[in-house]
XYZ file of C-alpha atoms in Angstrom:
781
model
C 79.064 -23.172 -7.521
C 81.010 -21.381 -4.740
C 78.327 -18.661 -4.600
C 75.592 -21.310 -4.270
C 77.477 -23.062 -1.470
C 77.965 -19.836 0.482
C 74.322 -18.864 0.051
C 73.190 -22.300 1.212
C 75.397 -22.025 4.316
C 74.060 -18.580 5.215
C 70.416 -19.632 4.763
C 70.944 -22.726 6.926
C 72.489 -20.568 9.662
C 69.464 -18.256 9.542
C 67.201 -21.261 9.937
C 69.156 -22.544 12.944
C 68.972 -19.112 14.566
C 65.187 -18.914 14.216
C 63.485 -17.835 17.414
C 62.212 -20.739 19.427
C 58.579 -21.235 20.051
C 56.983 -24.179 21.742
C 54.785 -24.926 18.733
C 56.569 -25.148 15.407
C 56.075 -27.112 12.208
C 57.752 -28.030 8.929
C 57.209 -26.660 5.437
C 58.743 -28.888 2.790
C 58.182 -29.902 -0.799
C 59.652 -29.700 -4.268
C 60.331 -26.926 -6.782
C 59.661 -27.982 -10.385
C 59.674 -26.530 -13.869
C 56.097 -25.436 -14.664
C 56.253 -26.876 -18.190
C 58.324 -30.066 -18.031
C 57.551 -30.921 -14.361
C 61.255 -31.729 -13.858
C 62.918 -30.816 -10.523
C 64.669 -27.464 -10.201
C 67.790 -27.635 -8.004
C 69.250 -24.671 -6.113
C 66.020 -22.655 -5.919
C 65.828 -20.352 -2.906
C 62.766 -20.854 -0.710
C 62.253 -18.156 1.922
C 59.659 -17.741 4.661
C 59.074 -13.980 4.510
C 56.394 -13.719 7.195
C 58.651 -14.096 10.254
C 60.794 -11.469 11.948
C 63.954 -13.521 11.551
C 64.296 -14.833 7.968
C 64.017 -18.570 7.423
C 65.058 -20.242 4.225
C 66.843 -23.017 2.369
C 68.075 -23.907 -1.103
C 66.456 -26.867 -2.868
C 68.693 -29.899 -3.402
C 69.613 -31.604 -6.681
C 66.103 -33.114 -6.803
C 64.399 -29.779 -6.236
C 63.375 -30.778 -2.714
C 63.463 -28.410 0.240
C 62.678 -28.589 3.953
C 62.328 -25.711 6.414
C 61.953 -26.595 10.079
C 61.135 -24.716 13.290
C 58.528 -22.464 11.694
C 56.033 -21.022 14.219
C 52.443 -22.164 13.660
C 50.142 -19.632 12.012
C 49.886 -18.013 8.593
C 52.997 -17.656 6.473
C 54.197 -16.344 3.114
C 56.852 -17.954 0.913
C 59.069 -16.446 -1.750
C 60.600 -18.864 -4.261
C 63.284 -17.661 -6.644
C 65.809 -19.102 -9.074
C 68.050 -17.390 -11.596
C 66.421 -17.541 -15.026
C 62.919 -18.173 -13.662
C 60.099 -15.877 -12.611
C 59.917 -15.400 -8.858
C 56.850 -16.964 -7.271
C 54.975 -16.261 -4.059
C 52.806 -18.566 -1.956
C 50.804 -16.414 0.431
C 48.593 -16.937 3.492
C 49.580 -20.557 4.017
C 48.045 -21.963 7.202
C 50.555 -23.946 9.257
C 49.233 -26.009 12.165
C 50.961 -28.105 14.792
C 49.239 -31.272 13.565
C 50.274 -31.402 9.910
C 53.387 -30.714 7.905
C 52.791 -28.431 4.941
C 53.927 -30.241 1.791
C 54.024 -28.138 -1.393
C 54.808 -28.610 -5.055
C 55.887 -25.244 -6.436
C 56.112 -24.708 -10.222
C 58.365 -21.967 -11.608
C 58.086 -20.552 -15.115
C 61.220 -19.844 -17.088
C 61.770 -16.139 -17.605
C 62.049 -14.669 -21.088
C 64.211 -11.780 -19.849
C 67.945 -11.648 -19.582
C 69.487 -13.574 -16.696
C 70.511 -10.474 -14.761
C 67.022 -8.967 -14.799
C 64.609 -9.423 -11.909
C 61.042 -10.452 -12.725
C 58.556 -10.809 -9.867
C 55.219 -12.427 -10.464
C 52.747 -12.993 -7.643
C 50.870 -16.274 -7.930
C 48.182 -18.120 -6.045
C 48.042 -15.664 -3.175
C 45.965 -13.214 -5.198
C 43.820 -15.773 -7.010
C 45.791 -15.979 -10.254
C 44.810 -19.211 -12.079
C 47.189 -22.146 -11.767
C 46.869 -22.954 -15.477
C 49.347 -20.586 -17.086
C 47.386 -20.581 -20.370
C 44.421 -18.855 -18.698
C 44.690 -15.107 -19.289
C 41.155 -13.914 -18.500
C 38.090 -15.048 -16.546
C 40.069 -17.385 -14.290
C 40.451 -17.789 -10.545
C 42.345 -20.195 -8.327
C 40.862 -21.235 -5.019
C 42.277 -23.117 -2.062
C 40.753 -25.561 0.366
C 41.651 -23.166 3.153
C 39.342 -20.582 1.565
C 36.426 -23.022 1.586
C 37.094 -23.637 5.282
C 37.169 -19.928 6.101
C 33.840 -18.977 4.534
C 30.318 -20.208 5.267
C 30.129 -22.553 2.267
C 30.149 -26.031 3.932
C 33.628 -26.653 2.439
C 31.871 -26.754 -0.954
C 33.775 -25.359 -3.988
C 30.506 -24.719 -5.878
C 29.168 -22.540 -3.061
C 32.554 -20.806 -2.739
C 32.667 -19.658 -6.371
C 29.183 -18.142 -6.034
C 31.054 -15.258 -4.378
C 32.922 -14.479 -7.612
C 31.764 -11.844 -10.054
C 29.354 -13.138 -12.688
C 28.362 -16.227 -10.683
C 25.084 -17.019 -8.921
C 23.314 -20.107 -7.595
C 19.717 -21.102 -8.139
C 18.588 -21.376 -4.516
C 19.933 -22.057 -1.050
C 19.178 -25.790 -1.030
C 21.197 -26.596 -4.172
C 24.604 -25.577 -5.468
C 24.043 -25.434 -9.235
C 26.366 -22.722 -10.578
C 24.900 -20.124 -12.949
C 27.740 -18.346 -14.790
C 27.051 -15.161 -16.738
C 23.440 -16.149 -17.376
C 24.142 -19.753 -18.457
C 22.433 -22.827 -17.029
C 24.414 -25.025 -14.581
C 24.351 -27.870 -17.138
C 26.999 -25.972 -19.127
C 29.731 -26.470 -16.497
C 32.607 -28.901 -17.066
C 33.783 -30.803 -13.971
C 37.398 -32.017 -14.151
C 39.388 -33.962 -11.566
C 43.066 -34.774 -12.023
C 42.831 -33.310 -15.540
C 39.946 -35.542 -16.737
C 36.205 -34.879 -17.138
C 34.151 -36.592 -14.433
C 30.414 -36.916 -13.739
C 28.703 -34.334 -11.561
C 30.457 -34.804 -8.156
C 27.579 -33.512 -6.025
C 25.274 -35.459 -3.744
C 21.794 -35.802 -5.291
C 23.264 -34.410 -8.499
C 20.764 -33.762 -11.264
C 17.735 -34.166 -9.021
C 16.964 -30.453 -8.760
C 19.539 -29.060 -11.181
C 21.653 -30.609 -13.947
C 25.236 -29.739 -13.031
C 24.378 -29.112 -9.373
C 23.201 -30.915 -6.274
C 22.836 -30.576 -2.531
C 26.491 -30.504 -1.470
C 29.833 -31.431 -2.966
C 31.236 -34.934 -2.448
C 34.762 -33.531 -2.843
C 36.101 -33.221 0.685
C 38.247 -30.271 1.679
C 40.567 -32.762 3.361
C 41.397 -34.147 -0.107
C 41.513 -31.215 -2.513
C 44.575 -29.234 -3.456
C 44.626 -25.810 -5.071
C 42.254 -25.706 -8.053
C 41.023 -23.455 -10.871
C 37.592 -22.078 -11.720
C 37.022 -20.528 -15.161
C 34.059 -18.427 -16.253
C 34.509 -17.911 -19.988
C 36.705 -18.039 -23.115
C 38.717 -20.906 -21.638
C 41.781 -22.472 -23.322
C 41.642 -25.251 -25.897
C 42.211 -28.121 -23.445
C 38.719 -27.610 -21.977
C 36.099 -29.203 -24.189
C 32.403 -30.080 -23.862
C 31.694 -26.944 -21.801
C 29.535 -23.883 -22.508
C 29.606 -21.772 -19.357
C 32.508 -22.594 -17.031
C 35.041 -25.089 -15.754
C 35.938 -26.558 -12.363
C 39.508 -27.854 -12.794
C 40.268 -29.588 -9.492
C 43.151 -31.617 -8.129
C 43.618 -34.065 -5.290
C 46.726 -33.310 -3.271
C 49.326 -35.990 -2.602
C 49.461 -37.583 0.815
C 52.399 -36.952 3.149
C 55.150 -39.367 2.064
C 57.183 -39.118 5.292
C 54.773 -38.920 8.236
C 51.389 -40.462 9.049
C 48.735 -37.819 9.705
C 45.043 -38.180 10.465
C 41.895 -36.094 10.899
C 38.414 -36.679 12.273
C 35.556 -34.218 11.875
C 32.033 -34.481 13.257
C 29.362 -31.956 12.408
C 25.892 -31.369 11.070
C 26.990 -32.300 7.547
C 28.545 -35.626 8.512
C 31.320 -37.643 10.103
C 34.635 -37.394 8.221
C 37.590 -39.697 8.749
C 40.793 -38.916 6.878
C 44.284 -40.394 6.881
C 47.482 -39.984 4.900
C 51.070 -41.141 5.061
C 53.856 -43.184 3.493
C 53.519 -46.845 2.549
C 57.138 -47.440 3.452
C 60.161 -45.436 4.511
C 62.094 -47.113 1.697
C 60.240 -45.239 -1.068
C 58.289 -42.034 -1.621
C 54.898 -43.656 -2.239
C 51.999 -42.217 -0.229
C 48.292 -42.658 0.349
C 45.482 -40.228 1.157
C 41.810 -40.997 1.751
C 38.666 -39.490 3.244
C 35.365 -41.147 4.132
C 32.218 -39.227 5.066
C 28.908 -40.519 6.407
C 26.023 -38.083 6.725
C 24.908 -37.092 10.186
C 21.274 -37.518 9.108
C 22.015 -41.165 8.343
C 23.544 -41.588 11.786
C 20.453 -40.071 13.426
C 17.882 -41.804 11.220
C 17.311 -44.790 13.616
C 16.398 -42.286 16.364
C 13.886 -40.340 14.265
C 10.170 -41.127 13.883
C 9.317 -43.229 10.835
C 7.355 -40.408 9.230
C 10.411 -38.137 9.317
C 11.827 -39.097 5.924
C 15.360 -37.765 5.531
C 17.855 -37.959 2.653
C 21.109 -39.740 3.493
C 24.475 -39.832 1.790
C 28.052 -41.049 2.083
C 31.216 -40.615 0.023
C 34.766 -41.932 -0.235
C 37.743 -40.406 -2.022
C 41.373 -41.520 -2.216
C 44.694 -41.056 -3.964
C 47.732 -43.322 -4.016
C 50.871 -41.661 -5.383
C 53.843 -43.830 -6.449
C 56.976 -42.104 -7.791
C 59.576 -44.308 -9.484
C 63.229 -43.689 -10.277
C 63.001 -44.041 -14.044
C 59.394 -44.807 -15.058
C 57.792 -41.559 -13.893
C 55.020 -41.091 -11.340
C 51.926 -43.290 -11.128
C 48.812 -42.319 -9.202
C 45.643 -44.280 -8.535
C 42.739 -42.111 -7.460
C 39.000 -42.338 -7.069
C 35.745 -40.884 -5.826
C 32.508 -42.627 -4.887
C 29.191 -41.396 -3.505
C 25.885 -43.014 -2.566
C 22.648 -41.093 -1.896
C 19.225 -42.310 -0.812
C 15.774 -40.689 -0.627
C 12.704 -42.203 0.978
C 9.980 -39.575 1.399
C 6.456 -40.546 2.363
C 3.198 -38.679 1.782
C 1.052 -37.585 4.718
C -1.541 -40.291 5.411
C -3.929 -37.719 6.883
C -5.443 -35.895 3.920
C -6.580 -33.033 6.145
C -2.920 -32.047 6.423
C -2.479 -31.739 2.673
C -1.765 -28.206 1.538
C 0.028 -28.799 -1.757
C 0.957 -31.581 -4.156
C 4.208 -32.148 -2.255
C 2.224 -33.485 0.710
C 0.646 -36.287 -1.364
C 3.792 -37.656 -3.042
C 5.815 -40.767 -2.226
C 9.423 -40.673 -3.419
C 12.041 -43.415 -3.438
C 15.443 -42.906 -4.952
C 18.995 -44.234 -5.017
C 21.845 -42.354 -6.670
C 25.383 -43.656 -7.107
C 28.410 -42.106 -8.766
C 31.871 -43.647 -8.944
C 35.142 -42.624 -10.577
C 38.475 -44.468 -10.554
C 41.524 -43.353 -12.485
C 45.120 -44.351 -13.151
C 47.392 -41.474 -14.140
C 50.993 -41.634 -15.344
C 53.225 -38.558 -15.410
C 56.529 -38.818 -17.247
C 59.207 -36.212 -18.011
C 61.239 -37.120 -21.085
C 63.615 -34.223 -20.483
C 63.660 -30.764 -18.971
C 61.542 -29.669 -21.937
C 58.935 -32.396 -22.494
C 56.261 -33.829 -20.192
C 53.561 -36.440 -20.892
C 50.464 -37.060 -18.781
C 48.296 -40.098 -19.582
C 45.139 -41.120 -17.729
C 42.776 -44.079 -17.972
C 39.533 -43.399 -16.094
C 36.379 -45.413 -15.554
C 33.195 -43.889 -14.171
C 29.610 -44.822 -13.511
C 26.440 -42.857 -12.864
C 23.435 -44.764 -11.571
C 20.087 -43.108 -10.873
C 16.878 -44.871 -9.884
C 13.970 -42.684 -8.880
C 10.303 -43.574 -8.452
C 7.419 -41.346 -7.415
C 3.718 -41.791 -6.985
C 0.857 -39.484 -6.158
C -1.991 -40.329 -3.796
C -5.591 -39.434 -4.442
C -7.851 -38.337 -1.603
C -8.746 -41.971 -0.955
C -5.023 -42.633 -0.370
C -4.825 -44.791 -3.489
C -1.324 -44.363 -5.024
C -0.859 -43.756 -8.757
C 2.662 -43.921 -10.248
C 3.815 -40.616 -11.695
C 7.402 -41.405 -12.697
C 9.866 -44.281 -12.888
C 13.385 -43.278 -13.906
C 16.364 -45.542 -14.446
C 19.672 -44.205 -15.781
C 23.012 -46.001 -15.855
C 26.009 -44.500 -17.640
C 29.254 -46.514 -17.755
C 32.105 -44.504 -19.216
C 35.739 -45.125 -20.093
C 38.078 -42.221 -20.787
C 41.620 -42.310 -22.136
C 43.427 -38.975 -22.082
C 46.976 -38.210 -23.149
C 48.464 -34.704 -23.003
C 51.968 -33.785 -24.183
C 53.543 -30.524 -23.076
C 56.745 -29.311 -24.709
C 58.843 -26.210 -24.106
C 60.405 -25.079 -27.368
C 62.086 -22.156 -25.663
C 61.668 -19.889 -22.668
C 59.155 -17.874 -24.707
C 57.140 -20.692 -26.313
C 55.542 -23.857 -25.022
C 52.778 -26.046 -26.425
C 50.172 -28.336 -24.895
C 48.592 -30.941 -27.194
C 46.245 -33.743 -26.256
C 43.689 -36.290 -27.343
C 40.744 -37.544 -25.273
C 38.665 -40.606 -26.129
C 35.387 -41.325 -24.342
C 33.255 -44.446 -24.656
C 29.895 -44.248 -22.894
C 27.492 -47.148 -22.460
C 24.209 -45.287 -22.054
C 21.270 -47.130 -20.521
C 18.111 -45.231 -19.751
C 14.439 -45.993 -19.215
C 12.315 -42.978 -18.369
C 8.609 -43.523 -17.750
C 6.167 -40.764 -16.863
C 2.394 -40.485 -16.507
C 1.163 -37.795 -18.929
C -1.606 -36.890 -16.458
C -2.664 -37.917 -12.972
C -3.971 -41.526 -12.915
C -2.699 -42.161 -16.461
C -0.488 -45.222 -16.955
C 3.239 -44.657 -17.283
C 4.481 -44.050 -20.838
C 8.000 -44.970 -21.994
C 9.474 -41.677 -23.191
C 13.017 -43.088 -23.268
C 14.022 -46.747 -23.461
C 17.528 -46.686 -24.831
C 20.791 -48.614 -24.712
C 23.473 -47.020 -26.850
C 27.226 -46.817 -27.227
C 28.192 -43.166 -27.446
C 31.744 -42.384 -28.534
C 33.362 -38.962 -28.521
C 36.874 -37.951 -29.489
C 38.407 -34.633 -28.544
C 41.650 -33.199 -29.869
C 43.282 -29.958 -28.845
C 46.501 -28.060 -29.286
C 47.460 -24.691 -27.865
C 50.671 -22.696 -27.803
C 51.671 -19.844 -25.579
C 54.149 -17.241 -26.780
C 55.822 -14.697 -24.523
C 56.345 -12.170 -27.291
C 58.075 -9.890 -24.788
C 58.375 -9.874 -21.015
C 55.098 -7.890 -21.007
C 53.105 -9.355 -23.904
C 51.723 -12.918 -23.872
C 49.840 -14.569 -26.742
C 47.994 -17.879 -26.493
C 46.356 -19.523 -29.519
C 44.880 -22.959 -30.071
C 42.050 -25.067 -31.389
C 39.762 -27.689 -29.902
C 37.910 -30.269 -31.976
C 35.190 -32.706 -30.905
C 33.539 -35.597 -32.726
C 30.300 -37.225 -31.494
C 29.150 -40.461 -33.118
C 25.380 -40.398 -32.509
C 24.920 -37.335 -34.736
C 28.240 -37.656 -36.626
C 29.190 -34.043 -35.901
C 32.765 -32.781 -35.963
C 33.408 -29.342 -34.481
C 36.344 -26.969 -34.898
C 36.664 -24.477 -32.078
C 39.392 -21.820 -32.240
C 40.559 -20.285 -28.960
C 42.936 -17.405 -28.292
C 43.954 -14.708 -25.825
C 46.340 -11.787 -25.625
C 47.526 -10.246 -22.369
C 49.631 -7.099 -22.020
C 51.278 -6.212 -18.709
C 51.428 -2.455 -19.219
C 53.504 -2.001 -16.067
C 53.690 -3.752 -12.678
C 50.334 -2.227 -11.709
C 48.202 -2.338 -14.875
C 47.325 -5.141 -17.286
C 45.025 -5.512 -20.288
C 43.667 -8.678 -21.867
C 41.361 -9.915 -24.578
C 40.179 -13.443 -25.327
C 37.931 -15.346 -27.717
C 36.699 -18.916 -27.690
C 34.240 -21.045 -29.593
C 32.741 -23.740 -27.347
C 30.319 -26.654 -27.745
C 28.422 -28.926 -25.377
C 26.439 -32.154 -25.533
C 23.010 -31.524 -24.025
C 21.506 -33.926 -21.424
C 21.192 -37.258 -23.226
C 17.421 -37.790 -22.681
C 16.894 -34.805 -24.966
C 18.426 -36.678 -27.912
C 16.966 -40.146 -27.263
C 13.394 -39.320 -26.228
C 10.581 -40.973 -28.128
C 8.165 -38.680 -29.941
C 4.712 -39.703 -31.143
C 3.572 -37.988 -34.363
C 0.413 -39.070 -36.213
C 0.421 -42.363 -34.344
C 4.048 -43.104 -35.260
C 6.720 -43.246 -32.527
C 10.268 -42.251 -33.479
C 13.479 -40.682 -32.126
C 13.844 -37.585 -34.298
C 16.240 -35.678 -32.029
C 19.367 -37.838 -32.386
C 20.500 -35.756 -35.364
C 20.477 -32.461 -33.452
C 23.769 -30.523 -33.553
C 25.731 -29.795 -30.402
C 24.874 -26.510 -28.689
C 27.539 -23.882 -29.330
C 28.676 -20.441 -28.168
C 31.112 -17.696 -29.073
C 32.750 -16.090 -26.011
C 34.377 -12.648 -26.136
C 36.079 -11.179 -23.043
C 38.039 -7.992 -22.375
C 39.891 -7.606 -19.085
C 41.574 -4.819 -17.160
C 43.551 -5.417 -13.966
C 44.882 -2.768 -11.588
C 47.154 -3.864 -8.735
C 46.537 -0.873 -6.488
C 49.140 -2.089 -3.991
C 50.651 -5.389 -2.867
C 47.357 -6.372 -1.184
C 44.568 -4.628 -3.114
C 43.485 -5.414 -6.678
C 40.727 -4.235 -9.028
C 39.554 -6.351 -11.987
C 37.017 -5.325 -14.638
C 35.798 -7.748 -17.324
C 33.215 -6.834 -19.965
C 32.036 -9.856 -21.966
C 29.663 -10.987 -24.704
C 28.450 -14.499 -25.492
C 26.478 -15.553 -28.577
C 24.793 -18.962 -28.327
C 23.515 -20.867 -31.368
C 22.493 -24.337 -32.604
C 20.347 -24.570 -29.464
C 17.582 -27.238 -29.519
C 14.135 -25.603 -29.637
C 10.575 -26.667 -30.382
C 9.292 -25.219 -33.700
C 6.740 -22.404 -33.328
C 7.170 -22.475 -29.549
C 8.883 -20.483 -26.789
C 10.706 -23.632 -25.626
C 14.540 -23.639 -25.712
C 17.146 -25.977 -24.183
C 18.911 -22.841 -22.921
C 16.503 -22.869 -19.982
C 16.897 -26.542 -18.986
C 17.371 -26.910 -15.246
C 16.407 -30.496 -14.321
C 14.234 -31.663 -17.201
C 14.029 -35.387 -17.962
C 10.823 -35.476 -20.019
C 10.805 -34.454 -23.712
C 7.693 -34.998 -25.819
C 8.363 -32.955 -28.957
C 10.474 -32.973 -32.077
C 13.270 -30.427 -31.663
C 15.337 -28.456 -34.151
C 18.754 -26.867 -33.608
C 17.881 -23.319 -34.657
C 17.679 -21.592 -31.274
C 19.932 -18.697 -30.297
C 20.816 -16.701 -27.228
C 23.061 -13.926 -26.007
C 24.601 -12.981 -22.669
C 26.477 -9.761 -22.108
C 27.581 -7.772 -19.107
C 30.474 -6.581 -17.002
C 32.060 -8.180 -13.918
C 33.872 -6.000 -11.370
C 35.973 -7.299 -8.469
C 37.805 -5.363 -5.765
C 39.727 -7.757 -3.529
C 42.127 -7.399 -0.642
C 44.173 -10.485 0.147
C 44.487 -11.655 3.741
C 47.066 -9.512 5.522
C 47.304 -7.882 8.945
C 44.557 -10.230 10.063
C 41.765 -9.249 7.668
C 40.592 -9.511 4.069
C 37.635 -8.457 1.948
C 36.200 -8.800 -1.518
C 33.523 -6.746 -3.259
C 32.066 -8.018 -6.515
C 29.432 -6.565 -8.787
C 27.965 -7.962 -11.995
C 25.515 -6.273 -14.329
C 24.292 -8.538 -17.115
C 21.486 -9.367 -19.519
C 20.548 -12.841 -20.771
C 18.143 -13.308 -23.694
C 17.125 -16.161 -25.981
C 14.986 -16.968 -29.025
C 12.925 -20.151 -29.091
C 11.395 -21.894 -32.073
C 8.996 -18.993 -32.657
C 11.868 -16.512 -33.140
C 10.660 -14.153 -30.394
C 13.343 -12.763 -28.070
C 12.666 -13.341 -24.359
C 14.453 -13.306 -21.025
C 16.093 -16.556 -20.012
C 15.145 -18.100 -16.676
C 18.630 -17.111 -15.419
C 18.445 -13.422 -16.337
C 18.651 -11.826 -12.899
C 20.157 -8.584 -14.187
C 22.620 -7.932 -11.387
C 24.370 -9.548 -8.440
C 26.409 -7.889 -5.682
C 28.585 -9.688 -3.126
C 30.418 -8.279 -0.125
C 32.788 -10.546 1.811
C 34.722 -9.614 4.912
C 36.868 -11.744 7.190
C 38.931 -11.103 10.293
C 41.338 -13.260 12.292
C 42.716 -12.719 15.779
C 45.845 -14.558 16.923
C 45.679 -15.365 20.635
C 47.319 -17.462 23.324
C 50.611 -17.290 25.174
C 52.485 -18.780 22.225
C 50.158 -17.435 19.519
C 48.707 -20.935 19.268
C 45.040 -19.945 18.967
C 43.151 -18.304 16.119
C 39.657 -16.849 16.288
C 38.129 -16.184 12.889
C 34.994 -14.434 11.663
C 33.776 -14.145 8.101
C 30.581 -13.080 6.432
C 29.112 -12.717 2.955
C 26.211 -10.505 2.015
C 24.608 -11.294 -1.328
C 22.107 -9.064 -3.144
C 20.751 -10.438 -6.404
C 18.154 -9.434 -8.935
C 14.866 -11.318 -9.036
C 14.177 -14.269 -11.319
C 11.982 -14.001 -14.375
C 8.887 -16.157 -13.856
C 5.981 -17.363 -15.978
C 2.503 -16.124 -15.038
C -0.160 -18.581 -13.885
C -3.350 -19.260 -15.812
C -5.564 -18.758 -12.763
C -8.841 -20.072 -14.183
C -7.359 -23.314 -15.528
C -5.325 -23.846 -12.364
C -8.418 -23.626 -10.154
C -10.311 -25.990 -12.433
C -7.450 -28.500 -12.490
C -6.566 -27.980 -8.796
C -2.986 -27.799 -9.984
C -0.799 -25.056 -11.375
C -1.163 -24.388 -15.095
C 1.288 -21.799 -16.426
C 0.642 -19.357 -19.249
C 3.437 -20.547 -21.548
C 2.591 -17.876 -24.128
C 4.067 -15.309 -21.703
C 6.982 -17.385 -20.436
C 9.538 -15.559 -18.247
C 7.708 -12.251 -18.475
C 7.241 -11.470 -14.749
C 10.162 -10.025 -12.812
C 10.192 -11.220 -9.216
C 11.545 -9.176 -6.317
C 15.309 -9.046 -5.707
C 16.703 -11.447 -3.141
C 19.300 -11.013 -0.415
C 21.217 -13.330 1.878
C 23.710 -13.151 4.726
C 25.995 -16.099 5.485
C 28.306 -16.024 8.503
C 31.053 -18.269 9.826
C 32.987 -18.416 13.114
C 35.975 -20.681 13.714
C 38.205 -21.296 16.720
C 41.500 -23.095 16.057
C 43.759 -24.320 18.872
C 47.231 -25.688 18.182
C 48.714 -28.052 20.708
C 51.732 -30.283 20.641
C 51.212 -32.996 17.997
C 47.563 -32.114 17.335
C 45.192 -29.246 16.569
C 41.465 -28.777 17.001
C 39.010 -26.512 15.184
C 35.468 -25.576 16.166
C 33.434 -24.083 13.332
C 29.941 -22.614 13.322
C 28.243 -21.605 10.065
C 24.867 -20.055 9.451
C 23.542 -19.791 5.918
C 20.775 -17.249 5.320
C 21.090 -15.684 8.767
C 18.484 -13.009 7.906
C 15.909 -15.577 6.816
C 15.240 -14.368 3.274
C 12.777 -16.360 1.159
C 13.555 -18.507 -1.884
C 10.763 -18.636 -4.459
C 10.395 -21.652 -6.751
C 7.124 -20.876 -8.534
C 3.496 -21.354 -7.460
C 1.369 -23.981 -5.697
C -2.284 -24.793 -5.483
C -3.400 -24.884 -1.823
C -5.994 -27.629 -1.232
C -7.157 -26.106 2.050
C -7.809 -22.587 0.799
C -8.506 -23.378 -2.887
C -6.094 -20.571 -3.670
C -2.946 -20.171 -5.723
C 0.052 -19.334 -3.542
C 3.718 -18.695 -4.035
C 5.885 -21.785 -3.746
C 8.496 -20.340 -1.449
C 10.551 -21.430 1.504
C 12.564 -19.804 4.225
C 15.618 -22.035 4.417
C 18.044 -21.287 7.256
C 20.885 -23.778 7.584
C 22.966 -23.821 10.777
C 26.038 -26.017 11.010
C 28.432 -26.756 13.828
C 31.455 -29.009 13.473
C 34.583 -30.002 15.351
C 37.725 -31.246 13.614
C 40.787 -32.721 15.275
C 43.996 -33.284 13.316
C 46.837 -35.384 14.673
């Protein structure tokens, strides 16, 4: 105890002696045990990025507070005898906001007098300690630095093995898998697609994320062979967290830009307790400008709200109430002058409203310094109403689609984590979902035909998931993780058993090897199962008995820490997909679903697929004012439909290369200004497309594809340059940031297929040159 007292005194003296600058700020927070979430007293927290050391020792509740830290970027070192040393790097400290951190430390399996140093977070190591391969952590600050519109889905498209479909949507394609295979989690629970206009152009994607950067904390993104706690996912996982609001000081932010007006606030409810609130509301700029635009300029509009209320108690644990809501509207009108019609898009009327809401109550409770329980009750709703009609050349409208979908879901999740020893901990949980599914999907088989009810369903869909996984530190260098996930679905009465496991060997401080396996399953989009099929004059629902789609993931990893800033990662992988819904004696397979609502055929679960490739990443963390990342992926993605013939999938681009570079300059008399520049160059293999049946298309005056040769034409490779500039000024009690982003600065073309041109009577490429500029100003105070 005497040694701790002396060390605390010396660290406090160092803090008092810190050089004075006009603009300083506070870093504070709590150090906790990574497994039990209990506070860790007497941990040393040091700011290592200043000339004169600053540091403190956490109190009996694990809390720490370091004052008089100059604004700018800083690194922390957190250490405690018997625990692995942790690092928090490149933290941005502004004059407007305190930096409040929760820092987990993992108990060391080595002897007490040994020193174990493990870098975390600063180099992208996943926050979930059970993830050994194919995992990345990302921070909100990273989404603000790059030209990604503060959108996590666009950020991860810079990682190896990840692509997006096109510039105007953020559906994430991981290692050749469709975006529909991604699991979205918030606060540890599966949520509906959190993107504006989600599912309209891509299942699993949308136009832009509704998750504001002013709300999110550090989060994980996984690309394969994920641990047992992640169920109902085939390709990847977004595991995101809301941060807690400041429980001591009220802080606010306002941002106005091309993407919208954001208003954010956080602070304590009362100085008598530690409860806090945090919320953000965004209203699209297009909606603000809509009254000033001509009536014929139909524009999509959106708004979203997110919040978190965090209430710690003395004996009953921590309660948090959190939520997310978004509303989107489309009202697009056809040209009334038929001489202006060039393609079918010019003759369509569209009207749509999309709503998504999530509200959750989470309870965290530590029974002891070894056992932690997290229980969540979450309600969510997805509402989609979309109508379209097509005009003939006499301007007479004919309905083409009428879609109504309402999903009301309740989720109860309970996860128990127990530390048996420093070398073994287990995470076990059960998840119950009850979904009230209401859907009525009506489409016109052909132009001028009446609408036909392909889906008219109201069902109660129940799923139960159970998982357990243990991690063993066999030695200080060898880590084994094994578990199993099980899922039961009531509409087809299927029960799955999905083993998961990984082994990671830290050869030495510079080199590591890993291997992982996982069996995964996923429920396909629900209209696929409940569509009505007409056979010999009889209408039935034959697809409700289809099995869940499944995949085996195999990953090998090699990591080389070339120095304290530079790292090389290489990951070969193989994925075998099976039980995929296909149409008998046809090339059709659910592997290729992008945004398909209409199903007319009986399906069978005999389809297969395979994805294999290698992901390579060379990354330099931000230091000395600059950073870069080079990623390269070479892959192949094939499938077999109901006819048993192997073909390319629609997502088989073959390769993708990313180059990211960023630079920051610190300026001003008191180093209170930062000028930043970042850019990403993306070079990606061309899509596989289906050839057009030219003769039939000209006769029909609409595109008719040659389905017998589906995905047989390789399009040209695509490239894109995105750039971002930001100018941050810190002043007393507030800070301001100007940010300019330009997506697709070189004006490359996105190709979507083919169109029939009414003016020229020719078949043309359906392509667009989408260049998106964005300017925004944010003030924090």
